[in-house]
XYZ file of C-alpha atoms in Angstrom:
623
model
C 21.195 12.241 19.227
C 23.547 14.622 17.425
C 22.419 18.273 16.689
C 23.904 17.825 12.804
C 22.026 16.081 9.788
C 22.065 12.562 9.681
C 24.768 10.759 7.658
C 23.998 8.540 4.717
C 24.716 4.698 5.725
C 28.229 4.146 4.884
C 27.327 0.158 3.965
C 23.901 -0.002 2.979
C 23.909 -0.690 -0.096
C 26.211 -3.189 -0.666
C 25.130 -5.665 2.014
C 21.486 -4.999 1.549
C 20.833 -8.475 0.239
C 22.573 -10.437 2.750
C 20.757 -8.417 4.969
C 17.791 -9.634 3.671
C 18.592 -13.112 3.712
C 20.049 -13.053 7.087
C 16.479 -12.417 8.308
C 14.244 -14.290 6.262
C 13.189 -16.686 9.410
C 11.168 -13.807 10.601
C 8.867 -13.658 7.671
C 4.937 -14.895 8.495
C 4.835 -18.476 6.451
C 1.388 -19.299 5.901
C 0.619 -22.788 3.842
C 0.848 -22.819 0.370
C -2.030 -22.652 -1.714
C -3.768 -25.639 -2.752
C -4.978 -25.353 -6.556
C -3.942 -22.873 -9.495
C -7.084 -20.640 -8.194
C -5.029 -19.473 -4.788
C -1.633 -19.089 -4.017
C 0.332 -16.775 -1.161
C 3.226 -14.923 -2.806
C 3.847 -14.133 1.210
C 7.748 -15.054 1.654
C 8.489 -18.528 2.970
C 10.963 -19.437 5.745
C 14.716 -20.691 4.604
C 17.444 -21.262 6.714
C 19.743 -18.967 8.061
C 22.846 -19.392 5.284
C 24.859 -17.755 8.412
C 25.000 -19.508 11.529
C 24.755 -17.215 14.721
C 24.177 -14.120 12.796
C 20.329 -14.408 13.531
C 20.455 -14.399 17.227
C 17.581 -14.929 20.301
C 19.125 -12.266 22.058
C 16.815 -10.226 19.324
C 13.288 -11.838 20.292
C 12.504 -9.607 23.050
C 12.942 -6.390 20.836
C 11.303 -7.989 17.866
C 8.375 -8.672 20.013
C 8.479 -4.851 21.109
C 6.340 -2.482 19.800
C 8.143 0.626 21.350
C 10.655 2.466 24.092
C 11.274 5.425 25.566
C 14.535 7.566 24.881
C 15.806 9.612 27.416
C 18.661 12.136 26.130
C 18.932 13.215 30.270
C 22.146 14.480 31.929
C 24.896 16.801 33.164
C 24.137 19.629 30.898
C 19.744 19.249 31.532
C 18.405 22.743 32.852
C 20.124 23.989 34.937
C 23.310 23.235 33.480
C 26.041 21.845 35.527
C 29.723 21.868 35.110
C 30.740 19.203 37.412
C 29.722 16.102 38.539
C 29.528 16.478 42.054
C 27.090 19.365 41.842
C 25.555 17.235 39.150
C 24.619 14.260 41.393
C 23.649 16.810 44.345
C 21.537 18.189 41.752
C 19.908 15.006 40.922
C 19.737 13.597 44.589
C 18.267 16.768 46.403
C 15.089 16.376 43.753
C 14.249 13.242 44.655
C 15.193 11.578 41.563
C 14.090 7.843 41.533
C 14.201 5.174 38.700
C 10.636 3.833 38.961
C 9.348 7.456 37.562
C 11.141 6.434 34.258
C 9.908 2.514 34.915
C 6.213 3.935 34.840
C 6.080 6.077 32.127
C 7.774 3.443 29.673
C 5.015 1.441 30.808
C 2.373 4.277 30.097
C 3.242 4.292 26.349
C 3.181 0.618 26.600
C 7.172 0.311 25.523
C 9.388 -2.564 26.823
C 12.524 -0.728 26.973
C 14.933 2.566 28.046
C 18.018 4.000 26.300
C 19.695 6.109 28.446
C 21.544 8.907 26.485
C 23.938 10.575 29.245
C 26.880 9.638 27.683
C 26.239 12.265 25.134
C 28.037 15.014 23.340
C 25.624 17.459 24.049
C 25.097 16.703 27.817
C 28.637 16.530 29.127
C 29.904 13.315 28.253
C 28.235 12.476 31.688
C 28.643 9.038 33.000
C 25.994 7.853 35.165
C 27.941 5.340 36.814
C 30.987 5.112 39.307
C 34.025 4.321 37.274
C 37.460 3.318 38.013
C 38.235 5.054 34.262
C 39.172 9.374 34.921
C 38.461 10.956 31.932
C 34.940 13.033 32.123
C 32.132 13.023 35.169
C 31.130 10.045 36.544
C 28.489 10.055 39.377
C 29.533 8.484 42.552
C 25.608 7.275 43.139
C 25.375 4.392 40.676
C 22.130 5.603 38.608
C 22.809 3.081 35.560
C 22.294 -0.097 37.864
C 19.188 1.523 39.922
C 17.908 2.215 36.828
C 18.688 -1.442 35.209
C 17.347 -2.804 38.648
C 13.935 -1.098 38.735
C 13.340 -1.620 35.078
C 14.135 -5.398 35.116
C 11.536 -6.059 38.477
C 9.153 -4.589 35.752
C 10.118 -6.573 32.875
C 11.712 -3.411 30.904
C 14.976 -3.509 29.771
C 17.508 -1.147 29.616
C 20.300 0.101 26.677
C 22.939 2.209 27.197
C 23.409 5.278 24.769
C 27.409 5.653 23.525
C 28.465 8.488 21.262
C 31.440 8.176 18.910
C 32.048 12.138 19.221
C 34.211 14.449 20.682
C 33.572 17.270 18.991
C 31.378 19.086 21.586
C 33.686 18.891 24.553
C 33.326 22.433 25.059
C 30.175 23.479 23.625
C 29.155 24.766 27.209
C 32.413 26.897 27.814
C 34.359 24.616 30.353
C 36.373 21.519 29.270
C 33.962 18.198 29.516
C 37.002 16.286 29.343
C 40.071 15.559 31.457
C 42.729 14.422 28.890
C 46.162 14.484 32.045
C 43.853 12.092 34.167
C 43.535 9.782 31.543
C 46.509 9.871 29.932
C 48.025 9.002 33.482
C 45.950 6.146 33.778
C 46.930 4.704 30.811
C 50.334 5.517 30.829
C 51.092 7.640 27.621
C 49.679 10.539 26.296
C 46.019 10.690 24.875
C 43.939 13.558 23.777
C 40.315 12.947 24.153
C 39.670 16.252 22.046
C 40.251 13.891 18.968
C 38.374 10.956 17.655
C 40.968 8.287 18.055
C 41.581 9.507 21.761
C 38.252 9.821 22.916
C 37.400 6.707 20.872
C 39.885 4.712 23.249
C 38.290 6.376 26.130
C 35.024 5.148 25.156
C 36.111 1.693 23.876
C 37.679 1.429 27.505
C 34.286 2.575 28.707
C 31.871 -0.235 26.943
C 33.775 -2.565 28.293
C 34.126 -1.657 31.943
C 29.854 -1.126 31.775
C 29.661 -4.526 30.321
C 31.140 -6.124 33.094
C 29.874 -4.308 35.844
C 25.923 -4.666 34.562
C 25.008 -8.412 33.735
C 21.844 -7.352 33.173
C 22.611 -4.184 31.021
C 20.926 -5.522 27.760
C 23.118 -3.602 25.187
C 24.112 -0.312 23.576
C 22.429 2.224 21.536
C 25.394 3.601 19.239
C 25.543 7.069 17.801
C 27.150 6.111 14.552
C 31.137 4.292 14.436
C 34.465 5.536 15.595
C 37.264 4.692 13.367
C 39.172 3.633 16.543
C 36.441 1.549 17.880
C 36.862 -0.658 14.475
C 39.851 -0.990 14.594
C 40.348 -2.941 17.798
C 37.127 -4.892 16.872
C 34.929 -3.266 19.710
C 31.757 -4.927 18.312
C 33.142 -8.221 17.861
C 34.794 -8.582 21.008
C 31.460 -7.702 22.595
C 29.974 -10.254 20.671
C 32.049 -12.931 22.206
C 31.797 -11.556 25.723
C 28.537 -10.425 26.145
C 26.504 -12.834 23.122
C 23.352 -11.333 24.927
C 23.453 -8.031 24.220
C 21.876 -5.875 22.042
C 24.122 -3.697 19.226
C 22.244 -0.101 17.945
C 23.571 1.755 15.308
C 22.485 5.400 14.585
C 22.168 6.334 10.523
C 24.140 3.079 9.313
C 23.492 -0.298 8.200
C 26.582 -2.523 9.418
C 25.688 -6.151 9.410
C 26.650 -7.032 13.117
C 24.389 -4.691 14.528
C 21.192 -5.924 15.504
C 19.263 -2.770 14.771
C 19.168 0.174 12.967
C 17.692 3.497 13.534
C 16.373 5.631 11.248
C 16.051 9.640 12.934
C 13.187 11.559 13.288
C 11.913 13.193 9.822
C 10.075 16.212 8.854
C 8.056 17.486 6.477
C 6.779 14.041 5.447
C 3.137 14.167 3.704
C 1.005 13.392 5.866
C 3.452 14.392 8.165
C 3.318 11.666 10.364
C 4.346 8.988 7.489
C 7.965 8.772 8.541
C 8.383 5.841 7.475
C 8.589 6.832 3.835
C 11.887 8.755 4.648
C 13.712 5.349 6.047
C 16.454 3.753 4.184
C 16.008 0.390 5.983
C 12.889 -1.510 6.242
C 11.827 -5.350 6.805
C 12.950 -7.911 7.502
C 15.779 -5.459 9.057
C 15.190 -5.057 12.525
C 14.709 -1.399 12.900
C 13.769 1.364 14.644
C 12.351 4.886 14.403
C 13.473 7.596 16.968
C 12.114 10.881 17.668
C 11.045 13.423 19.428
C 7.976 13.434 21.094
C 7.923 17.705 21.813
C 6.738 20.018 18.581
C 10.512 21.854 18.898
C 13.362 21.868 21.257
C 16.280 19.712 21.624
C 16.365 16.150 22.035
C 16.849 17.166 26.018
C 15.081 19.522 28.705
C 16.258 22.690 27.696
C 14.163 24.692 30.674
C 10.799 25.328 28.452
C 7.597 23.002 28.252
C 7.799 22.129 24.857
C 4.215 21.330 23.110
C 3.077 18.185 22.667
C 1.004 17.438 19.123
C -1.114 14.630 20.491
C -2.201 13.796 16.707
C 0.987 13.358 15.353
C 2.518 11.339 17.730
C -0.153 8.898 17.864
C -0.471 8.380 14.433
C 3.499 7.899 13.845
C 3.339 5.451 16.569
C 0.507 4.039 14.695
C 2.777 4.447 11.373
C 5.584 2.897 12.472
C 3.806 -0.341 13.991
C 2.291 -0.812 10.773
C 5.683 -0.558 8.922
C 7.216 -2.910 11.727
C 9.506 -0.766 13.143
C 10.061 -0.315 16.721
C 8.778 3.211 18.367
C 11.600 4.873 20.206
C 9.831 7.841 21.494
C 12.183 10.542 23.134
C 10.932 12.517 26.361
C 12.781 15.502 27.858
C 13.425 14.911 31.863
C 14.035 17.069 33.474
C 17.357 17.467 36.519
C 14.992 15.377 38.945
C 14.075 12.761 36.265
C 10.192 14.072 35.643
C 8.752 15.099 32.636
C 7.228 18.912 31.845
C 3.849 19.302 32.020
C 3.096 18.691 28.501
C 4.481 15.924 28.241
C 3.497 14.387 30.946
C 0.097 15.121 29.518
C 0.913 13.468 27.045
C 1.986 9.628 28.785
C -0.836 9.993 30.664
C -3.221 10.102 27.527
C -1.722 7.304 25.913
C -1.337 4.846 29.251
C -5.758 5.158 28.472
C -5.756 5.596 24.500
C -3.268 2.386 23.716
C -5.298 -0.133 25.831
C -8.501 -0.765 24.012
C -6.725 -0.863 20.303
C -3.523 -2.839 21.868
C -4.009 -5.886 19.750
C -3.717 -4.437 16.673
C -0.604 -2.610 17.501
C 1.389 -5.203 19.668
C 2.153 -8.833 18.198
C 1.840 -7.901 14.794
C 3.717 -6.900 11.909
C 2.916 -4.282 9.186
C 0.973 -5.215 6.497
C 0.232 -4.859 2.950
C 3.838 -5.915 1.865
C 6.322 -8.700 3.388
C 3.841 -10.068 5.379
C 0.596 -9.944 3.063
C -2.765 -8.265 4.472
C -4.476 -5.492 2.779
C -2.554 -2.461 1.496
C -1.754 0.433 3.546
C -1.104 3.837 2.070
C -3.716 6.101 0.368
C -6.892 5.455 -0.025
C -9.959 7.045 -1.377
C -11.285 10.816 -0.913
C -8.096 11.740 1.461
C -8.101 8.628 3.612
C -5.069 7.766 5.116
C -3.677 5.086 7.225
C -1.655 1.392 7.774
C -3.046 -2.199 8.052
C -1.233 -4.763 10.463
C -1.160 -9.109 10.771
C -1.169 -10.539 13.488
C 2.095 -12.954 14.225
C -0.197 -15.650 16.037
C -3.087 -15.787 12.834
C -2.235 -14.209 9.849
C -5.828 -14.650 8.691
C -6.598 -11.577 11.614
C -5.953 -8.137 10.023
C -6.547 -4.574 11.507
C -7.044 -1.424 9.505
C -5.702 1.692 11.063
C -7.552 5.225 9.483
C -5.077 7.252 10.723
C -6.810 10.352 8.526
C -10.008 9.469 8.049
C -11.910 10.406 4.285
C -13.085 13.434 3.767
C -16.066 14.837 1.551
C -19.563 13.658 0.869
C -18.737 9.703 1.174
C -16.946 10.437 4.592
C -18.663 7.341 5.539
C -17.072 4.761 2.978
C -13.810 3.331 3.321
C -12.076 1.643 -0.230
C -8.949 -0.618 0.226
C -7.188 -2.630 -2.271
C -7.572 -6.095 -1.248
C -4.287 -7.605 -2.334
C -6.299 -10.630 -2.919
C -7.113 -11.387 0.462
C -10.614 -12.200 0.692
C -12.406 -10.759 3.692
C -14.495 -12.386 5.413
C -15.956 -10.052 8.411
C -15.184 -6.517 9.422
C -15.809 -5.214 12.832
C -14.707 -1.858 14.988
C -11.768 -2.910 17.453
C -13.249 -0.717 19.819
C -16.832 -1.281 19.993
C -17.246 -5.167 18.456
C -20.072 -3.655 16.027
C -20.182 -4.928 13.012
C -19.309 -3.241 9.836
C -21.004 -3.759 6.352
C -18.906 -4.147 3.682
C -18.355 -5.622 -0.097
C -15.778 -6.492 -1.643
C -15.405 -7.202 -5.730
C -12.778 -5.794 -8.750
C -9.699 -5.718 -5.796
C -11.451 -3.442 -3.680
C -13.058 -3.964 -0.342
C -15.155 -1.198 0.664
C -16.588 -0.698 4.379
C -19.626 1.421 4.661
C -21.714 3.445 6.869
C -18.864 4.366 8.821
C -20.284 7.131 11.284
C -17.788 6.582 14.492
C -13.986 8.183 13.612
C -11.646 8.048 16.523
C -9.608 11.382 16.119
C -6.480 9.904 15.948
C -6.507 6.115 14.767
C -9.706 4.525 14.132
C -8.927 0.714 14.204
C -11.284 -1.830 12.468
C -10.979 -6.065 12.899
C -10.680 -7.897 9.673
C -11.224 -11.162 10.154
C -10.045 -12.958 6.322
C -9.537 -16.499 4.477
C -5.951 -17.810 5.288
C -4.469 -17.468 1.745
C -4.730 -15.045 -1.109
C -7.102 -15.604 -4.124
C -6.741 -14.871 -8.254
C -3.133 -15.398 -8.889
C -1.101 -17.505 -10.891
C 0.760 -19.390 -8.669
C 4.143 -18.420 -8.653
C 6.021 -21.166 -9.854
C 4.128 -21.112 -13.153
C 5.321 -17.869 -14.208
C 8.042 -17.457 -15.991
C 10.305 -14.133 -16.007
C 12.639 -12.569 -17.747
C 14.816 -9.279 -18.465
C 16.239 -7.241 -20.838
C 18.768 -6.343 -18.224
C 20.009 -8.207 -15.162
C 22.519 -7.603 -12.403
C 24.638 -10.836 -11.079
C 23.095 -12.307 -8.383
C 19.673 -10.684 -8.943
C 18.062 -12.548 -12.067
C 14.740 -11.894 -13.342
C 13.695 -15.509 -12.056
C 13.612 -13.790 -8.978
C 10.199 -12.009 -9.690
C 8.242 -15.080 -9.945
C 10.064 -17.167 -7.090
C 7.610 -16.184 -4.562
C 9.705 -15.595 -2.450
C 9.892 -11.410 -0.996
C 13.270 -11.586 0.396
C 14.631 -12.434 -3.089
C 14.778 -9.464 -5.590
C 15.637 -8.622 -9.127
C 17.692 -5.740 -9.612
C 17.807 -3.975 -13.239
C 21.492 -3.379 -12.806
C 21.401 0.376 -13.331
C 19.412 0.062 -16.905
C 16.338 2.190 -17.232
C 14.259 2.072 -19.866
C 14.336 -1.912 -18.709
C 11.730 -4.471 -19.875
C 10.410 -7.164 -17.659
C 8.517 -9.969 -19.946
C 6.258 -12.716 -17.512
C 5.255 -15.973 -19.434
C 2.129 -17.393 -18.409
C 2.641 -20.799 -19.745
C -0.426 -20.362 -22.732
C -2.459 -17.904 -23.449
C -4.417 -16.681 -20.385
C -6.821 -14.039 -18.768
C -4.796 -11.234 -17.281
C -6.441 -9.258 -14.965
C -3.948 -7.288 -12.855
C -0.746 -6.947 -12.127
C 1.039 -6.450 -8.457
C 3.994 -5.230 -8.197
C 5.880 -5.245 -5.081
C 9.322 -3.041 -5.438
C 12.168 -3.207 -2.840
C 11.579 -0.694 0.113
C 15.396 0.696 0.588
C 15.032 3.715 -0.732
C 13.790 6.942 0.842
C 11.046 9.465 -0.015
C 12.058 12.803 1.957
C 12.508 16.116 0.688
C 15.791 17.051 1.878
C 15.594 20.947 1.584
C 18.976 21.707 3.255
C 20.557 19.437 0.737
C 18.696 21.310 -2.181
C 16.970 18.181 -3.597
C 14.436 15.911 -3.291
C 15.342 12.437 -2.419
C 12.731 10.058 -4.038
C 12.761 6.620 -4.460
C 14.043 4.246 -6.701
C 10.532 2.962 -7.882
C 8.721 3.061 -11.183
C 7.531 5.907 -12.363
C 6.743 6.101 -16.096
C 5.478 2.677 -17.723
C 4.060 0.775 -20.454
C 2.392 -2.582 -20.780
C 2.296 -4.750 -24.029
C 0.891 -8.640 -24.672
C 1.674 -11.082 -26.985
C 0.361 -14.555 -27.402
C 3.425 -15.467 -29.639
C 6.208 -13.389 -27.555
C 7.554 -12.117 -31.077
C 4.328 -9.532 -32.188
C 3.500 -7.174 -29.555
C 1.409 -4.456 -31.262
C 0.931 -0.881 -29.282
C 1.059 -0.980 -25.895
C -2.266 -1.657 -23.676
C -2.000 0.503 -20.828
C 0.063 3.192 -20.299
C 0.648 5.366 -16.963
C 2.568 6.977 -14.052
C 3.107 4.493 -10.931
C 2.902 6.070 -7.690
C 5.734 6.574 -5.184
C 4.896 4.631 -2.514
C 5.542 1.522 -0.575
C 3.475 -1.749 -0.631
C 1.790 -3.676 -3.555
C 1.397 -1.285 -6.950
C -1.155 -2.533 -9.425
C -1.512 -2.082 -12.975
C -4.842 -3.507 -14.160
C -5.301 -4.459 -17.671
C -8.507 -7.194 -18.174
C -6.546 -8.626 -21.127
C -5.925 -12.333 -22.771
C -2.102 -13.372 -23.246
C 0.655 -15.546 -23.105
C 3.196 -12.908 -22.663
C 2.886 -9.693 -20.471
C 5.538 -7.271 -21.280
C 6.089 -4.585 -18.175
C 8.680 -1.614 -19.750
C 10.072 0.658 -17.332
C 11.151 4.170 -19.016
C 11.687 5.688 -15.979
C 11.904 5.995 -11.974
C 11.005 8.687 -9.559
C 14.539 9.384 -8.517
C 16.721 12.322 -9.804
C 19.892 12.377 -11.077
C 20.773 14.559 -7.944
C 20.429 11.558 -5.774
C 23.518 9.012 -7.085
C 22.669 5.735 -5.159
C 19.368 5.324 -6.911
C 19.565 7.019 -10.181
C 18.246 4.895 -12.743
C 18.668 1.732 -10.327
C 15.144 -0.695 -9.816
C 14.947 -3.628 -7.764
C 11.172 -5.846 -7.549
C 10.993 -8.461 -5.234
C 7.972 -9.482 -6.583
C 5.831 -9.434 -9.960
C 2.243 -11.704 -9.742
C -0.256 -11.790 -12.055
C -3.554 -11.691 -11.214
C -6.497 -13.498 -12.875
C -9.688 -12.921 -11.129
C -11.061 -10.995 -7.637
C -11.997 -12.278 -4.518
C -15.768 -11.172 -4.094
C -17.304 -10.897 -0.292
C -19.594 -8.969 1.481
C -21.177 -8.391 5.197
C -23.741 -7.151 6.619
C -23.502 -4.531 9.449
């Protein structure tokens, strides 16, 4: 990873959409509801519209839960200046590849990205190489690596920077600009982008030859010269089975994204709330697993906060992103002390809770379940569906409530009616009732002190909504391509977007006058929540914030509003209950969370989703 700030995503936000529909065969697809009293506003499967661009070369890291990221190379303490003392380095400590093979496997991930080819470490190339231009080992550590990993079942990704600006951040010259320029036959300076980005674009392809079972590359953001000559394209065509990273940009024929680590997130392990890509977008989260340091050994056993890093592991499950989880190794491939502390707790802590973290997807939002987020006195935490039987649901209390009903435990139910609760770890059963969109587990008196996980074992589809197709929508403003039919299509992957007009109005037609209980919103997750104090502003979200409800049973008489309020800023299903009689719900947006300061979502709004809800599911069990 770089040392400097992440860069905004060059492309986001014009190919967000296709984006979305690219990957709307992932999406859960449970049966439509039978009758007017039940229906699943859960997006349904559609065809890729793009042949190819949805690939199986992306089922083994969709089925992933996490990996480990190891930033590990010429420059690790003890620095070295040369490859040959490097390697010796390296060899004389007894380096071996199964060290890195086991620990993956401790925090139960299913991959490694090898970051040596970095900016900060030397531009270090673990491999031999027929291409002069910066170290390369003579020992080949890539394919020892790739072999002991794949006898496993791990795979392994290649880290490639796009920068040359650190070539002599140590004092001597990391690169060798004559040698190269020899080999190719005309003068290049690998000082500057468009030199060292042939030198790498010659490098990608030489690894992809040599490593058949290399199974892609993690990419620190674009080089202009890499684009150019249509680097990602051609790898396309000659290695289909690879995998395609990008670091802090959203470009449509990369497989993944990742989002970097963030900080000063409340609770500080919701990082998720800071990422500007989320489902159906394959995507990852990378960070560091030490309290401080660089993203390599830098000679010092950095502290480990056991808490936090189980609980964003936990928080980025149940968000459905991928855990990339970076350890510092150290010259002969080992971990410090703290941190190898730390693999060793979670090779025991993962196993008994694995179901709920590992074939699953987040819940409360794309894939239905109960809602994550807050919850009552303090509570904290993330729900997750499993892929195989959507009707199983965990709860995650990542922080558990505090106060004098520590015991009790109130989630929205998002109209999934529950129909036993039970502690993952123990089997007990938990007592619970559920009535008025809230399902509330009681006499709670075991809290794990990181993640206590509970079973939910629920009716297959949702309960009290109008069925989606007999809701009618409309806008006072619309952008092309994004109507206000879209809120009532039922379908998540399919939004409506306000184009840039706030105050907006949003008017649902029932169909005759009706009992309105509720309504759930669910607003498109592409927009961060992060205070970014070295930019001098904070970046919130594109959501509703100020709003106003009218009804009508004639659509022209409207009368004073009947609710008024503040929405939160946060992700998953928003409610606005009202316990009214209408034909015609009027939802007016005066304004959204984000500041002016922030220009891509100032005054924009995009819902995916607007149902109306008409009654509760009511349950309860017995502990």
């Amino acid at each position: 990873m770089s040392s400097e700030p992440a860069r905004r995503p060059r492309r986001l936000w014009a190919l967000w959409a296709a984006l979305l529909a690219l990957f709307s065969p992932l999406l859960l697809t449970p049966a439509s509801a039978p009758a007017a009293t039940a229906t699943d506003t859960t997006a349904t499967a559609q065809a890729d519209p793009v042949p190819g661009m949805f690939n199986p070369r992306q089922t083994w890291l969709r089925n992933s839960t996490a990996g480990l990221f190891l930033h590990w190379g010429m420059y690790t303490q003890p620095e070295h200046y040369d490859c040959d003392s490097w390697q010796k380095a390296v060899n004389d400590s007894g380096w071996n590849p199964d060290y890195w093979v086991k620990e993956t496997q401790k925090i139960h991930g299913s991959y490694i990205v090898l970051a040596t080819f970095h900016s900060r470490l030397g531009y270090a190339r673990p491999w031999p190489s027929k291409i002069p231009g910066s170290c390369s080992t003579k020992r080949d550590i890539l394919g020892e690596l790739i072999k002991a990993a794949k006898a496993k079942g791990i795979k392994v990704i290649l880290y490639m920077t796009d920068d040359p600006q650190w070539h002599d951040v140590m004092g001597p010259e990391s690169f060798d600009s004559a040698a190269y320029s020899a080999y190719k036959g005309k003068d290049v300076d690998l000082t500057t982008r468009p030199g060292f980005g042939e030198f790498s674009y010659d490098n990608f392809f030489e690894v992809m030859h040599n490593y058949p079972d290399l199974k892609g590359f993690w990419i620190d953001n674009d080089n202009e010269y890499w684009e150019q000559h249509h680097l990602y394209e051609q790898i396309r065509e000659q290695r289909p089975d690879m995998l395609l990273s990008n670091n802090n940009e959203d470009t449509p024929i990369m497989d993944t994204v990742s989002n970097e680590q963030k900080t000063g997130m409340t609770p500080d392990y919701d990082m998720p709330a800071a990422y500007w890509t989320s489902m159906p977008r394959l995507t990852e989260s990378c960070y560091k697993v030490p309290s401080s340091g660089a993203w390599w050994y830098d000679g010092q056993d950095r502290p480990v906060d056991t808490a936090l890093n189980i609980r964003r592991y936990v928080a980025n499950t149940g968000t459905s992103y991928k855990s990339l989880m970076d350890l510092q190794a150290q010259v002969d491939g080992t971990f410090p002390p703290q941190q190898q502390a730390f693999t060793d707790y979670m090779s025991k802590y993962l196993d008994p809770i694995w179901e709920s973290l590992h074939g699953v997807e987040g819940g409360g939002y794309l894939y239905g379940g109960l809602r994550p987020g807050a919850w009552n006195d303090g509570a904290y935490g993330y729900t997750t569906v499993s892929k195989e039987d959507p009707t199983r649901q965990y709860i995650h209390v990542t922080t558990r409530p505090a106060g004098t009903d520590s015991g009790t435990l109130r989630i929205r139910d998002n109209g999934t009616k529950v129909k036993r609760i039970s502690d993952l770890r123990t089997g007990k059963k938990i007592a619970f009732d559920q009535h008025d969109g809230t399902v509330t587990l009681k006499d709670i008196t075991a809290w794990d002190p990181y993640d206590t996980v509970f079973k939910v074992e629920t009716e297959r589809h949702r309960q009290g909504l109008y069925p989606s197709n007999t809701v009618r929508a409309t806008a006072t403003s619309s952008k092309d391509g994004h109507p206000a039919a879209d809120l009532t299509d039922g379908d998540l992957t399919r939004y409506w977007d306000s184009n840039a007009q706030v105050p907006v109005s949003v008017t649902l037609d029932l169909g005759g006058v009706k009992k309105a209980r509720y309504l759930a919103v669910n607003q498109t997750e592409w927009s961060p929540t992060y205070n970014r104090e070295s930019f001098g502003r904070k970046e919130d979200s594109a959501r509703i914030k100020d709003y106003k409800v009218f009804v009508s049973d004639d659509g022209e008489h409207w009368g004073d509003p009947v609710k008024t309020g503040v929405m939160e800023s946060a992700r998953s299903t928003r409610y606005v209950d009202l316990d009214t009689t209408a034909r015609y719900i009027r939802l007016e947006v005066d304004s959204t969370w984000s500041a002016a300061t922030v220009i891509p979502f100032y005054h924009q709004l995009r819902i995916d989703e607007i149902a109306v809800g008409h009654s509760y599911p009511v349950s309860h069990g017995r502990g």
